[in-house]
Short mmCIF file of C-alpha atoms and ligand atoms in Angstrom, two decimals:
data_model
loop_
_atom_site.label_atom_id
_atom_site.label_comp_id
_atom_site.label_asym_id
_atom_site.label_seq_id
_atom_site.Cartn_x
_atom_site.Cartn_y
_atom_site.Cartn_z
CA MET A 1 33.10 1.93 24.81
CA GLU A 2 36.01 -0.39 24.09
CA ILE A 3 35.68 -2.25 27.36
CA ARG A 4 31.94 -2.53 26.87
CA SER A 5 32.16 -4.10 23.39
CA CYS A 6 34.91 -6.41 24.60
CA PHE A 7 32.59 -7.52 27.38
CA ILE A 8 29.84 -8.27 24.85
CA VAL A 9 32.25 -10.32 22.74
CA LEU A 10 33.19 -12.31 25.84
CA ILE A 11 29.54 -13.00 26.59
CA LEU A 12 29.01 -14.16 23.01
CA ILE A 13 31.99 -16.50 23.19
CA GLN A 14 30.78 -17.88 26.47
CA CYS A 15 27.21 -18.31 25.18
CA SER A 16 28.29 -20.10 22.03
CA PHE A 17 30.58 -22.29 24.11
CA HIS A 18 27.65 -23.19 26.34
CA ALA A 19 25.45 -23.92 23.34
CA PHE A 20 28.16 -26.14 21.92
CA ALA A 21 28.73 -27.93 25.21
CA ALA A 22 25.01 -28.61 25.58
CA THR A 23 24.87 -30.31 22.19
CA ALA A 24 26.08 -33.89 22.22
CA SER A 25 28.17 -34.72 19.18
CA ARG A 26 27.69 -37.50 16.67
CA ASP A 27 30.70 -39.27 18.16
CA SER A 28 28.71 -39.90 21.32
CA VAL A 29 26.41 -42.29 19.44
CA THR A 30 27.85 -45.21 17.50
CA ASP A 31 26.30 -46.78 14.40
CA ALA A 32 25.90 -50.00 16.40
CA GLU A 33 23.84 -48.15 19.03
CA LEU A 34 21.59 -46.71 16.32
CA GLN A 35 21.13 -50.19 14.85
CA THR A 36 20.19 -51.71 18.20
CA LEU A 37 17.79 -48.88 19.02
CA SER A 38 16.05 -48.92 15.63
CA GLU A 39 15.39 -52.67 15.87
CA ALA A 40 14.00 -52.11 19.38
CA LEU A 41 11.74 -49.33 18.09
CA LEU A 42 10.35 -51.56 15.34
CA ALA A 43 9.81 -54.44 17.77
CA ALA A 44 7.92 -52.11 20.13
CA ASP A 45 5.65 -50.69 17.41
CA ILE A 46 2.33 -51.89 18.85
CA ASN A 47 0.18 -49.62 16.66
CA ASN A 48 1.77 -51.11 13.56
CA CYS A 49 -0.80 -51.79 10.80
CA ALA A 50 1.19 -53.87 8.32
CA ASN A 51 -1.35 -56.71 8.47
CA LEU A 52 -4.09 -54.25 7.47
CA VAL A 53 -2.34 -52.80 4.40
CA THR A 54 -1.95 -54.45 1.01
CA VAL A 55 0.80 -53.09 -1.23
CA ASN A 56 0.45 -53.38 -5.01
CA GLN A 57 3.67 -52.05 -6.53
CA GLN A 58 2.93 -52.98 -10.20
CA GLY A 59 5.28 -51.80 -12.94
CA SER A 60 8.69 -50.20 -12.60
CA THR A 61 9.51 -46.66 -13.56
CA SER A 62 12.45 -44.29 -13.09
CA PHE A 63 13.21 -40.74 -12.05
CA HIS A 64 13.23 -39.48 -15.65
CA SER A 65 10.29 -41.45 -17.08
CA HIS A 66 6.90 -39.75 -16.99
CA ARG A 67 4.96 -42.87 -18.01
CA ASP A 68 2.34 -44.32 -15.72
CA ASN A 69 3.31 -47.97 -15.28
CA ALA A 70 0.81 -48.63 -12.50
CA PRO A 71 -2.89 -48.40 -13.35
CA LEU A 72 -4.05 -49.42 -9.86
CA PRO A 73 -3.54 -47.72 -6.49
CA LEU A 74 -0.44 -48.61 -4.47
CA LEU A 75 -2.22 -49.10 -1.16
CA THR A 76 -5.38 -50.90 -0.04
CA VAL A 77 -6.04 -50.27 3.65
CA GLN A 78 -8.57 -52.02 5.87
CA SER A 79 -10.60 -49.36 7.66
CA THR A 80 -9.66 -50.67 11.12
CA ALA A 81 -6.15 -49.31 10.51
CA TYR A 82 -7.55 -45.79 10.65
CA SER A 83 -9.00 -46.40 14.11
CA LYS A 84 -5.69 -47.41 15.70
CA PRO A 85 -5.36 -44.93 18.60
CA THR A 86 -2.50 -42.87 17.18
CA ILE A 87 -3.63 -42.98 13.54
CA GLU A 88 -7.10 -41.86 14.62
CA LYS A 89 -5.44 -38.76 16.08
CA LEU A 90 -3.24 -38.27 13.00
CA LEU A 91 -6.15 -38.03 10.55
CA PRO A 92 -7.61 -34.71 11.86
CA LEU A 93 -4.23 -33.05 11.14
CA HIS A 94 -4.54 -33.77 7.43
CA ASN A 95 -6.68 -30.71 6.67
CA ASN A 96 -4.69 -28.32 8.87
CA TYR A 97 -2.24 -27.25 6.18
CA VAL A 98 -2.08 -25.47 2.86
CA ALA A 99 0.28 -27.31 0.53
CA ARG A 100 1.90 -24.29 -1.12
CA VAL A 101 4.95 -23.20 0.84
CA SER A 102 4.30 -19.64 -0.36
CA ASP A 103 0.94 -19.58 1.45
CA ALA A 104 1.16 -18.84 5.17
CA GLU A 105 -0.33 -21.39 7.54
CA VAL A 106 -3.20 -20.09 9.66
CA VAL A 107 -3.41 -22.05 12.90
CA THR A 108 -6.83 -22.15 14.53
CA THR A 109 -7.61 -23.08 18.14
CA GLN A 110 -9.14 -26.33 16.93
CA GLU A 111 -6.00 -27.18 14.97
CA THR A 112 -3.84 -26.54 18.03
CA GLN A 113 -6.13 -28.88 20.01
CA GLU A 114 -5.77 -31.55 17.30
CA GLU A 115 -1.98 -31.21 17.47
CA THR A 116 -2.10 -31.57 21.27
CA ALA A 117 -4.36 -34.63 21.00
CA PHE A 118 -1.94 -36.25 18.54
CA LEU A 119 1.03 -35.58 20.84
CA ASP A 120 -1.01 -36.84 23.84
CA ALA A 121 -1.57 -40.07 21.90
CA ILE A 122 1.99 -40.68 20.68
CA MET A 123 4.14 -39.43 23.58
CA PRO A 124 3.27 -42.23 26.07
CA THR A 125 3.84 -45.02 23.53
CA SER A 126 6.69 -47.43 24.03
CA VAL A 127 8.53 -46.32 20.87
CA MET A 128 8.49 -42.66 21.92
CA LYS A 129 9.59 -43.57 25.47
CA LYS A 130 12.52 -45.54 24.06
CA ALA A 131 13.54 -42.65 21.81
CA GLU A 132 13.26 -40.25 24.75
CA LYS A 133 15.41 -42.39 27.03
CA PHE A 134 18.06 -42.73 24.32
CA LEU A 135 18.22 -39.01 23.51
CA VAL A 136 18.21 -38.00 27.19
CA ASP A 137 20.87 -40.59 28.14
CA LYS A 138 23.03 -39.39 25.24
CA GLY A 139 22.66 -35.73 26.19
CA PHE A 140 20.70 -34.52 23.16
CA ILE A 141 17.69 -33.61 25.30
CA THR A 142 18.33 -31.77 28.55
CA THR A 143 15.79 -32.49 31.25
CA ARG A 144 17.53 -30.35 33.90
CA ARG A 145 16.23 -26.80 34.05
CA ARG A 146 18.24 -24.15 35.90
CA LEU A 147 16.14 -22.01 38.25
CA SER A 148 16.84 -18.32 38.91
CA ASN A 149 18.18 -19.14 42.40
CA GLY A 150 20.80 -21.42 40.90
CA SER A 151 19.28 -24.78 41.80
CA TYR A 152 17.92 -27.24 39.25
CA ARG A 153 14.54 -28.78 38.62
CA ASN A 154 13.65 -31.72 36.44
CA ASN A 155 11.72 -30.76 33.31
CA ASN A 156 9.56 -33.76 32.46
CA ARG A 157 8.22 -32.03 29.36
CA ALA A 158 11.60 -31.45 27.77
CA PHE A 159 11.25 -34.23 25.19
CA ARG A 160 7.65 -33.40 24.33
CA ASP A 161 8.54 -29.73 23.95
CA ALA A 162 11.47 -30.63 21.68
CA ILE A 163 9.31 -32.93 19.54
CA HIS A 164 6.66 -30.23 19.32
CA GLN A 165 9.18 -27.62 18.23
CA ILE A 166 11.20 -29.61 15.67
CA TRP A 167 8.11 -31.17 14.01
CA PHE A 168 5.31 -28.63 14.46
CA GLY A 169 7.15 -25.33 14.66
CA LEU A 170 6.30 -23.27 11.58
CA TYR A 171 9.12 -21.93 9.42
CA SER A 172 9.61 -20.44 5.99
CA ARG A 173 10.89 -22.12 2.84
CA GLU A 174 10.12 -19.10 0.68
CA ASN A 175 9.66 -15.35 0.97
CA ASN A 176 9.69 -15.25 4.78
CA THR A 177 6.26 -16.88 4.74
CA LEU A 178 5.52 -19.21 7.66
CA GLY A 179 4.17 -21.86 5.31
CA SER A 180 6.02 -25.03 6.34
CA SER A 181 6.73 -27.42 9.17
CA GLY A 182 8.59 -30.69 9.38
CA PHE A 183 5.33 -32.45 10.10
CA GLU A 184 3.58 -30.98 7.07
CA HIS A 185 6.55 -31.80 4.84
CA VAL A 186 6.99 -35.42 5.95
CA PHE A 187 3.52 -36.54 7.08
CA LEU A 188 1.64 -34.66 4.37
CA GLY A 189 3.35 -32.99 1.41
CA GLU A 190 4.14 -29.55 0.09
CA ILE A 191 4.14 -27.72 -3.23
CA LYS A 192 7.10 -25.50 -4.05
CA ASN A 193 7.70 -24.10 -7.54
CA GLU A 194 4.85 -26.31 -8.83
CA LYS A 195 6.67 -29.45 -7.64
CA VAL A 196 5.69 -31.92 -4.92
CA GLN A 197 8.08 -32.08 -1.99
CA GLY A 198 8.15 -34.29 1.09
CA PHE A 199 5.16 -36.66 1.18
CA HIS A 200 6.68 -39.59 3.06
CA ASN A 201 3.78 -41.02 5.04
CA TRP A 202 1.67 -43.98 3.93
CA VAL A 203 -1.45 -42.91 5.85
CA PHE A 204 -1.73 -39.61 3.98
CA PHE A 205 -0.70 -41.38 0.76
CA SER A 206 -3.56 -43.89 1.12
CA LYS A 207 -6.09 -41.17 1.96
CA GLU A 208 -5.08 -39.08 -1.05
CA GLU A 209 -5.33 -42.16 -3.30
CA GLN A 210 -8.85 -42.72 -1.94
CA ASN A 211 -9.71 -39.04 -2.51
CA ASN A 212 -8.54 -39.38 -6.13
CA ASN A 213 -5.95 -36.68 -5.55
CA LEU A 214 -3.00 -39.01 -6.03
CA ASN A 215 -1.99 -41.16 -9.00
CA TYR A 216 0.66 -43.77 -8.21
CA LYS A 217 2.84 -44.30 -11.32
CA GLY A 218 5.14 -47.20 -10.43
CA LYS A 219 7.94 -48.50 -8.27
CA ILE A 220 11.58 -47.48 -8.46
CA GLY A 221 14.10 -50.12 -7.44
CA PRO A 222 13.55 -52.98 -4.99
CA ASN A 223 11.42 -52.72 -1.86
CA VAL A 224 12.78 -53.46 1.62
CA SER A 225 10.70 -55.92 3.63
CA LEU A 226 10.25 -55.25 7.33
CA GLY A 227 8.78 -58.75 7.79
CA ASP A 228 5.45 -58.61 9.62
CA LYS A 229 6.07 -54.90 10.39
CA GLY A 230 5.58 -53.65 6.81
CA MET A 231 7.94 -52.48 4.13
CA ILE A 232 9.82 -49.57 2.61
CA VAL A 233 8.94 -48.58 -0.96
CA LYS A 234 10.39 -46.15 -3.49
CA HIS A 235 8.17 -44.84 -6.23
CA LYS A 236 6.80 -42.05 -8.43
CA PHE A 237 3.40 -40.37 -8.28
CA ASP A 238 1.35 -37.32 -9.22
CA TRP A 239 -0.39 -35.35 -6.49
CA ASN A 240 -3.09 -33.02 -7.78
CA SER A 241 -1.48 -33.41 -11.23
CA LYS A 242 1.97 -32.33 -10.01
CA GLU A 243 4.70 -34.94 -10.14
CA LYS A 244 6.96 -36.23 -7.40
CA PRO A 245 9.60 -37.88 -9.63
CA ILE A 246 11.00 -40.07 -6.84
CA SER A 247 9.94 -40.65 -3.27
CA SER A 248 10.15 -43.23 -0.52
CA MET A 249 8.23 -44.12 2.60
CA PHE A 250 7.54 -46.74 5.23
CA VAL A 251 4.28 -48.66 4.78
CA GLY A 252 2.36 -50.09 7.73
CA THR A 253 4.37 -48.47 10.50
CA SER A 254 2.73 -46.27 13.12
CA PRO A 255 3.20 -42.49 13.07
CA GLU A 256 4.96 -42.66 16.45
CA PHE A 257 7.47 -45.18 15.10
CA GLU A 258 8.31 -42.81 12.27
CA ILE A 259 8.50 -39.73 14.54
CA ALA A 260 10.68 -41.66 17.02
CA LEU A 261 13.07 -43.03 14.41
CA TYR A 262 13.34 -39.78 12.44
CA SER A 263 13.83 -37.73 15.62
CA VAL A 264 16.66 -39.99 16.79
CA CYS A 265 18.33 -39.56 13.39
CA PHE A 266 17.62 -35.81 13.37
CA TYR A 267 19.53 -35.38 16.65
CA THR A 268 22.29 -37.95 16.22
CA ARG A 269 23.05 -37.70 12.47
CA PRO A 270 21.61 -34.30 11.46
CA GLY A 271 21.66 -33.69 7.74
CA SER A 272 23.43 -36.92 6.94
CA ARG A 273 23.03 -40.66 6.52
CA CYS A 274 21.66 -42.33 9.63
CA PRO A 275 22.57 -46.03 9.56
CA VAL A 276 19.78 -47.99 11.21
CA LYS A 277 18.83 -51.65 11.19
CA LEU A 278 15.30 -52.89 10.62
CA ASN A 279 14.22 -56.53 10.32
CA GLY A 280 17.91 -57.46 10.24
CA LYS A 281 18.65 -55.19 7.29
CA ASN A 282 20.92 -52.18 7.12
CA VAL A 283 18.78 -49.22 6.10
CA SER A 284 19.69 -45.54 5.77
CA VAL A 285 17.44 -42.82 7.06
CA ALA A 286 18.04 -39.33 5.69
CA THR A 287 17.18 -36.21 7.64
CA HIS A 288 17.50 -32.58 6.60
CA TYR A 289 17.29 -29.66 8.98
CA LEU A 290 16.85 -25.90 8.84
CA TYR A 291 17.93 -23.19 11.25
CA ARG A 292 15.51 -20.35 11.80
CA GLN A 293 15.96 -17.73 14.53
CA GLY A 294 18.42 -19.95 16.37
CA LYS A 295 16.18 -23.01 16.39
CA ARG A 296 16.60 -26.20 14.44
CA TYR A 297 13.62 -27.73 12.64
CA VAL A 298 13.00 -30.91 10.67
CA GLY A 299 13.33 -30.03 6.99
CA SER A 300 12.74 -33.57 5.80
CA ALA A 301 13.08 -37.19 6.94
CA PHE A 302 12.63 -40.41 5.00
CA PRO A 303 14.01 -43.93 4.52
CA ASP A 304 16.75 -43.54 1.91
CA ILE A 305 16.64 -46.82 0.00
C1 NAG B 1 9.02 -56.71 -2.72
O1 NAG B 1 10.15 -57.23 -3.40
C2 NAG B 1 10.20 -58.65 -3.40
C3 NAG B 1 11.52 -59.06 -3.99
O2 NAG B 1 11.69 -58.48 -5.26
C4 NAG B 1 9.01 -59.19 -4.17
O3 NAG B 1 9.03 -60.62 -4.18
C5 NAG B 1 7.74 -58.71 -3.51
O4 NAG B 1 6.62 -59.11 -4.27
C6 NAG B 1 7.75 -57.19 -3.38
N1 NAG B 1 6.61 -56.79 -2.60
C7 NAG B 1 5.61 -56.11 -3.12
C8 NAG B 1 4.49 -55.79 -2.20
O5 NAG B 1 5.59 -55.75 -4.26
C1 NAG B 2 15.19 -22.50 44.54
O1 NAG B 2 13.82 -22.31 44.18
C2 NAG B 2 13.06 -23.49 44.17
C3 NAG B 2 11.67 -23.19 43.60
O2 NAG B 2 11.24 -21.95 44.00
C4 NAG B 2 13.02 -24.10 45.56
O3 NAG B 2 12.26 -25.29 45.56
C5 NAG B 2 14.44 -24.41 45.99
O4 NAG B 2 14.44 -24.89 47.32
C6 NAG B 2 15.31 -23.16 45.91
N1 NAG B 2 16.70 -23.53 46.17
C7 NAG B 2 17.50 -22.83 46.96
C8 NAG B 2 18.91 -23.34 47.08
O5 NAG B 2 17.12 -21.83 47.53
C1 NAG B 3 8.14 -13.89 -3.44
O1 NAG B 3 8.34 -12.51 -3.33
C2 NAG B 3 8.69 -11.88 -4.55
C3 NAG B 3 9.00 -10.42 -4.29
O2 NAG B 3 8.01 -9.84 -3.50
C4 NAG B 3 7.53 -12.04 -5.54
O3 NAG B 3 7.86 -11.47 -6.79
C5 NAG B 3 7.25 -13.51 -5.72
O4 NAG B 3 6.10 -13.70 -6.54
C6 NAG B 3 7.01 -14.20 -4.38
N1 NAG B 3 6.90 -15.62 -4.62
C7 NAG B 3 5.82 -16.30 -4.30
C8 NAG B 3 5.86 -17.73 -4.63
O5 NAG B 3 4.85 -15.81 -3.76
C1 NAG B 4 25.43 -53.76 8.21
O1 NAG B 4 26.16 -52.76 8.90
C2 NAG B 4 27.14 -53.29 9.76
C3 NAG B 4 27.75 -52.16 10.56
O2 NAG B 4 27.82 -50.97 9.84
C4 NAG B 4 28.17 -54.07 8.96
O3 NAG B 4 29.15 -54.62 9.83
C5 NAG B 4 27.45 -55.17 8.21
O4 NAG B 4 28.36 -55.85 7.37
C6 NAG B 4 26.32 -54.62 7.37
N1 NAG B 4 25.56 -55.72 6.82
C7 NAG B 4 25.27 -55.82 5.55
C8 NAG B 4 24.46 -56.98 5.15
O5 NAG B 4 25.61 -54.96 4.74
#
């Protein structure tokens, strides 16, 4: 008995040591490397739509004010933006989720196909390839798979599988209900305790303004210009009459740019400030993560201006 339990403890120590060794640490990536990479991601954002989006920030507001200081919508989007190859594949995902975190997500075959089509569209893009190379080179993504006979094989799907898991894997925020995912939280929005959470994507924001489900109530603080690649805004809004007192998002960037940038920050600066550089400006990206059944998922990700 004693020897047996000792043996199990040894295995546990060895396993956790392996898990630790397989995870590159934040020290392996410098702030300067993150700044260089983020500028390269923005420069490579070929599905960027900034020239097709007009931003009308209007009046200022604050976290505590409930006044609506912006009678008009924030975003006016030319319809061609929605037919950019990756945005076209993003739109069908918008009705795949129930906003309440206490309601379980039901995933149909069609929804799984839509998710696959979106990943098929974004994974080969230059921004995702750059993020992949960076995370593989730095040891955050392991492409070597050990076979049962002890030799190794290259796993070309390692990055795609990781992206699929951290963004689309369902997890619970409440009552053990599988009602959330990183993608739903960031690229759509969620309702928890009658409050809006997440909601950091301009495409969904614009669609919900057009559907009269969203009332933009004003800007908070200065915007950050990304030159001809768009901007970062901070603001307040009501979604289906529930308030998000403060929020921020990129405007005009492609979904793959946001997934690439957030994923790099998720791996290299998990749960903390990720210092990137965009259009020559120092910008912080914030990511939050959750552990569920030994796996790490995106809890949230947004530009923290
Ligand atoms: C962003 O901020 C700058 C500087 O305050 C301002 O000139 C510009 O009009 C703002 N952009 C928008 C779209 O409101
Ligand atoms: C191990 O298995 C793989 C796949 O079955 C095979 O290609 C490889 O040659 C094997 N390696 C050894 C050392 O037997
Ligand atoms: C969570 O579970 C508790 C206990 O079963 C229940 O009282 C509560 O209403 C649930 N919350 C939600 C949001 O469903
Ligand atoms: C941007 O960040 C770098 C490195 O962290 C720093 O050296 C530089 O002074 C910062 N620039 C500005 C304008 O804050």
